[in-house]
mmCIF file of C-alpha atoms in Angstrom:
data_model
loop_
_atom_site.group_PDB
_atom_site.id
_atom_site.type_symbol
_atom_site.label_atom_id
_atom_site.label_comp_id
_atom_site.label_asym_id
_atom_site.label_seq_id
_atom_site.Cartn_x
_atom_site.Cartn_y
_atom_site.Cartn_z
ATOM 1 C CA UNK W 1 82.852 128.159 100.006
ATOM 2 C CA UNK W 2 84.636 124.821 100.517
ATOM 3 C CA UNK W 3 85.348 122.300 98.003
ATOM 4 C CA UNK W 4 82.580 120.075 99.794
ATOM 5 C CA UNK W 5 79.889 122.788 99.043
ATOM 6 C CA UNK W 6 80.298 122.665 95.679
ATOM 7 C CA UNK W 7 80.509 118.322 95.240
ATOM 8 C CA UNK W 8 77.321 118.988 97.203
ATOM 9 C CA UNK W 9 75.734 121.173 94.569
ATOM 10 C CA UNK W 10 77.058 119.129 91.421
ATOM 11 C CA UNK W 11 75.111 115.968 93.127
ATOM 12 C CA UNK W 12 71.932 117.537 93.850
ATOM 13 C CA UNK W 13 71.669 119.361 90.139
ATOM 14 C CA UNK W 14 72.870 114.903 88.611
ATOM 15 C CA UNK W 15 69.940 113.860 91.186
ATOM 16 C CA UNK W 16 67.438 116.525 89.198
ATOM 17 C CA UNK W 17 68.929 116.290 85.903
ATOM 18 C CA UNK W 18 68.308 112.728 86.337
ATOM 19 C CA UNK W 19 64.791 112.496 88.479
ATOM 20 C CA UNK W 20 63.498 115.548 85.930
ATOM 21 C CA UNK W 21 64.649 114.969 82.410
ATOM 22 C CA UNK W 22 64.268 110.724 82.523
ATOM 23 C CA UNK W 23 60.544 110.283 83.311
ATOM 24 C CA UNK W 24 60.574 113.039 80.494
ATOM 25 C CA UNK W 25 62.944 110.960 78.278
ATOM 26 C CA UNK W 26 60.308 108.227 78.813
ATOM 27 C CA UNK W 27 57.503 110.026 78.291
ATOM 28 C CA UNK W 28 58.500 111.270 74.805
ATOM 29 C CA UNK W 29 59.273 107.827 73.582
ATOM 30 C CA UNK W 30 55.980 106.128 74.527
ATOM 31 C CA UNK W 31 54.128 108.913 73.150
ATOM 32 C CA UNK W 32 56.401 108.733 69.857
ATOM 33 C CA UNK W 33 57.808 112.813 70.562
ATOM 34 C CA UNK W 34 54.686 113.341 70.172
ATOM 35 C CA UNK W 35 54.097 112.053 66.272
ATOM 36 C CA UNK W 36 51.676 109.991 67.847
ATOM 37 C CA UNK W 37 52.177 106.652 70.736
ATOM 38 C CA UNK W 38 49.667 104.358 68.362
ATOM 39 C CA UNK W 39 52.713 103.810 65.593
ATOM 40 C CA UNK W 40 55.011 101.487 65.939
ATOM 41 C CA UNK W 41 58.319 103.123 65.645
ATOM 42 C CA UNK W 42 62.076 100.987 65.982
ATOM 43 C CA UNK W 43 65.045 102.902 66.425
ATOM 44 C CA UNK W 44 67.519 103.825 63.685
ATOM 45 C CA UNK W 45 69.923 101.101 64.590
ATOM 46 C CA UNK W 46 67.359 98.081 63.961
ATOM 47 C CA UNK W 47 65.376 99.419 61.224
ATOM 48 C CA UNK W 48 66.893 97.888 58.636
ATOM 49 C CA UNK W 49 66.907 94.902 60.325
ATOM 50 C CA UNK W 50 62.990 95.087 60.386
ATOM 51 C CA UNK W 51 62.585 95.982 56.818
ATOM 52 C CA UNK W 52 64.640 93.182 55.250
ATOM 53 C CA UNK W 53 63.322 90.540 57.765
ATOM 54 C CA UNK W 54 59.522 91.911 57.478
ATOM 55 C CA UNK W 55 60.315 93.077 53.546
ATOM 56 C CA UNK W 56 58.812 96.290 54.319
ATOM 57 C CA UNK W 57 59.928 99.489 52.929
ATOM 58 C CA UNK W 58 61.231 102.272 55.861
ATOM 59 C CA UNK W 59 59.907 105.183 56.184
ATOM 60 C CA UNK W 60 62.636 108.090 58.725
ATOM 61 C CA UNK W 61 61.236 110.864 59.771
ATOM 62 C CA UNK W 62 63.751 113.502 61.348
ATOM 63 C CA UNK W 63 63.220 116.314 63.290
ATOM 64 C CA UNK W 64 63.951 118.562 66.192
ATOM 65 C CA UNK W 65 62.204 119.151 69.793
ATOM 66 C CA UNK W 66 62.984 122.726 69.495
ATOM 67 C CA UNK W 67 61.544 122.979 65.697
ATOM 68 C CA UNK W 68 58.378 125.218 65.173
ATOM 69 C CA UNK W 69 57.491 123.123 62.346
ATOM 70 C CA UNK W 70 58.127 119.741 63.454
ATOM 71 C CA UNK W 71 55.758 120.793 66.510
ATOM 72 C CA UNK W 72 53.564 122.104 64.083
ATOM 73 C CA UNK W 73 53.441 118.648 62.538
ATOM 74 C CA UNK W 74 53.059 116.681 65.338
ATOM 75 C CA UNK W 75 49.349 117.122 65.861
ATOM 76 C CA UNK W 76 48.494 116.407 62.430
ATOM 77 C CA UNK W 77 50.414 113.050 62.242
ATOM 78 C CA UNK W 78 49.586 112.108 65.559
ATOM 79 C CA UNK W 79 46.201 112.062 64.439
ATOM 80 C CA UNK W 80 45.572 111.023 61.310
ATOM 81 C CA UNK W 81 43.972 107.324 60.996
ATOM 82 C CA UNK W 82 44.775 107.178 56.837
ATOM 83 C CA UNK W 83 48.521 107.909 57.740
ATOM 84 C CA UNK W 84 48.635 105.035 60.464
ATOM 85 C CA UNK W 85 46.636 102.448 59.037
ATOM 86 C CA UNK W 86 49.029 103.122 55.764
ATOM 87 C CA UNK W 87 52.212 102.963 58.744
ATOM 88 C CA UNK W 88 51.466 99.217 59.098
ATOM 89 C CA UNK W 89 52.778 98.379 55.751
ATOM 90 C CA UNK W 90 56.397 100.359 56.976
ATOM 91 C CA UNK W 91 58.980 100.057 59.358
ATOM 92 C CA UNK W 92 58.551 103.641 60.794
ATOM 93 C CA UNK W 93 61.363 105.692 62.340
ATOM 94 C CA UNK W 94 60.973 108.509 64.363
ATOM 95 C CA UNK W 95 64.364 110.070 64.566
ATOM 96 C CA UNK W 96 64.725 113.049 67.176
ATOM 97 C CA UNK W 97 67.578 115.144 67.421
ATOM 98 C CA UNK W 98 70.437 113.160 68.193
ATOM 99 C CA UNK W 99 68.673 109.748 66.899
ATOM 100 C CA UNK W 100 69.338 111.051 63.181
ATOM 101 C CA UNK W 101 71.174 109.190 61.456
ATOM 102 C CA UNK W 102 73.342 111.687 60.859
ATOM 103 C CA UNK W 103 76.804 110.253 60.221
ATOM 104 C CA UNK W 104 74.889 108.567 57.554
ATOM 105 C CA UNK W 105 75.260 111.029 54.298
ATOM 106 C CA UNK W 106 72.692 109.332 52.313
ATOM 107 C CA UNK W 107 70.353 111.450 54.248
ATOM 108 C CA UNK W 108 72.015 115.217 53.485
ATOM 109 C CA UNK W 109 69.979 114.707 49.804
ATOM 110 C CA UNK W 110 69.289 118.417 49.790
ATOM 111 C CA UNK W 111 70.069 119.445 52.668
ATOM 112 C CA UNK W 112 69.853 119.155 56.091
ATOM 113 C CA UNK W 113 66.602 121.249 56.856
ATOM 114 C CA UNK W 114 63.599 119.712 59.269
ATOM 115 C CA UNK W 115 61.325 117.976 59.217
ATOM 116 C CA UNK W 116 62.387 115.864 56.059
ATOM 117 C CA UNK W 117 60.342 112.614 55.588
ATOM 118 C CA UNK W 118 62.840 109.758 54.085
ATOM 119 C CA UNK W 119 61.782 106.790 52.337
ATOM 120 C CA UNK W 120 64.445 103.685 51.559
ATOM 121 C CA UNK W 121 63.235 100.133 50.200
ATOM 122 C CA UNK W 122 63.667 97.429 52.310
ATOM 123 C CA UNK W 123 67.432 96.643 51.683
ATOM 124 C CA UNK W 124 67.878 99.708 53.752
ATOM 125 C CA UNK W 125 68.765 101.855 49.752
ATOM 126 C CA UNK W 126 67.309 105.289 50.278
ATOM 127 C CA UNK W 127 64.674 105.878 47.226
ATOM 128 C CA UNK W 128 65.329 109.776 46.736
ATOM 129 C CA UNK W 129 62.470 109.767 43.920
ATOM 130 C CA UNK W 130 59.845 109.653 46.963
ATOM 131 C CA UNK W 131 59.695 113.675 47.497
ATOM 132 C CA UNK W 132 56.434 115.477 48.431
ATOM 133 C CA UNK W 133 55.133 116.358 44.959
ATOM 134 C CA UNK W 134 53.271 119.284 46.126
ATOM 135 C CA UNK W 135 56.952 121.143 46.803
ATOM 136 C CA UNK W 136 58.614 121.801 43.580
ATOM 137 C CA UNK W 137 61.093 123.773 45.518
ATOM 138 C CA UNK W 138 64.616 122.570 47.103
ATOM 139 C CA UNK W 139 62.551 121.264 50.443
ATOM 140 C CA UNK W 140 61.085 118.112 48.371
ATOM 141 C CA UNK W 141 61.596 116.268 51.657
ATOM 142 C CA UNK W 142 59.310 118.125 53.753
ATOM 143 C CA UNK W 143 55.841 117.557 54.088
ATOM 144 C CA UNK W 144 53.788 119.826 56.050
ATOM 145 C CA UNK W 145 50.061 117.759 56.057
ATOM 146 C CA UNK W 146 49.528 114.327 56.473
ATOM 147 C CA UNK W 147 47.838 114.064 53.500
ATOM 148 C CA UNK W 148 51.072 114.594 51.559
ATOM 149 C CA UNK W 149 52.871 112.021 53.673
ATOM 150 C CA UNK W 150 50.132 109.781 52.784
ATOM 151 C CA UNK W 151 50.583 110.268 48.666
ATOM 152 C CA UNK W 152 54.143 109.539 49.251
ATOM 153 C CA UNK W 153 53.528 106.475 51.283
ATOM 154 C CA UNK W 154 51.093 104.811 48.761
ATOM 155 C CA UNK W 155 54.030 105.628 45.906
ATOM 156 C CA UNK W 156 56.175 103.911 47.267
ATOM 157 C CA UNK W 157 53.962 100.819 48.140
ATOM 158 C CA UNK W 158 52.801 101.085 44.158
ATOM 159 C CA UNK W 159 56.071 101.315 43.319
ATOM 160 C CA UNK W 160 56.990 98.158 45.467
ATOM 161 C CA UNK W 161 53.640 96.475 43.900
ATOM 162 C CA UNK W 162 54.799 96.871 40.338
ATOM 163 C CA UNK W 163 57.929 95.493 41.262
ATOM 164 C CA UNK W 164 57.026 92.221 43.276
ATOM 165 C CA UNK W 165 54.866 91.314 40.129
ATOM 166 C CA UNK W 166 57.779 91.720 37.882
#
């Protein structure tokens, strides 16, 4: 087979990489990876930005696409009305595999299983004190309801609350 044959090939499998995994790329934002399309997620790189401007506290969430329970997750964030009225009051980040922050080491507080749920105040300081109560074990930072993200959530707006009336 001629050199020709092969530049051939490696241009048709760009063209599908590119017509195939884009709309896909696409898709998956608009519909937040599936964590739900209704949020209003920023990226990483301008969250901070958001928080300090807005004075909102953030709140990262990090997974996978190929994590069974991220996916198992998704559904149950995705739908819960408590969890996104409460996301109005945050600047919500829905970090997916390479989005992480991950040259930041802040984020390795115990570890660097998935999902984790993150919470920093609105100077962009991570607040490590906001775990998922219900998990007394080494995964504090995972939350596997929405009901668990929620108690976290409304911590750390009582804990902003109590500190704006100071």
């Amino acid at each position: 087979r001629s050199k020709q044959w092969y530049q051939r090939r490696v241009r048709v499998m760009i063209h599908l990489l590119i017509w195939f995994h884009l709309p896909l790329m696409i898709y998956c934002n608009l519909t937040g990876g599936g964590f739900g399309a209704s949020y209003s997620w920023v990226s990483w790189t301008e969250a901070k930005t958001v928080a300090a401007q807005q004075d909102k506290p953030i709140m990262v969430l990090l997974h996978k696409t190929w994590c069974g329970a991220c996916k198992n997750l998704k559904p149950k964030f995705a739908n819960s009305k408590e969890l996104l009225d409460l996301s109005e009051q945050f600047v919500m980040v829905n970090a997916e595999n390479e989005e992480a922050p991950s040259d930041d080491s802040t984020f390795n507080i115990d570890g660097g299983y998935i999902p984790r749920i993150i919470f920093l105040d609105s100077t962009g300081a991570v607040r490590p004190e906001f775990t998922n109560k219900n998990r007394p074990d080494k995964y504090s930072y995972f939350y596997p309801s929405a009901g668990e993200i929620v108690q976290s959530m409304e911590s750390v707006l009582e804990s902003m609350k109590s500190k704006q009336e100071l």
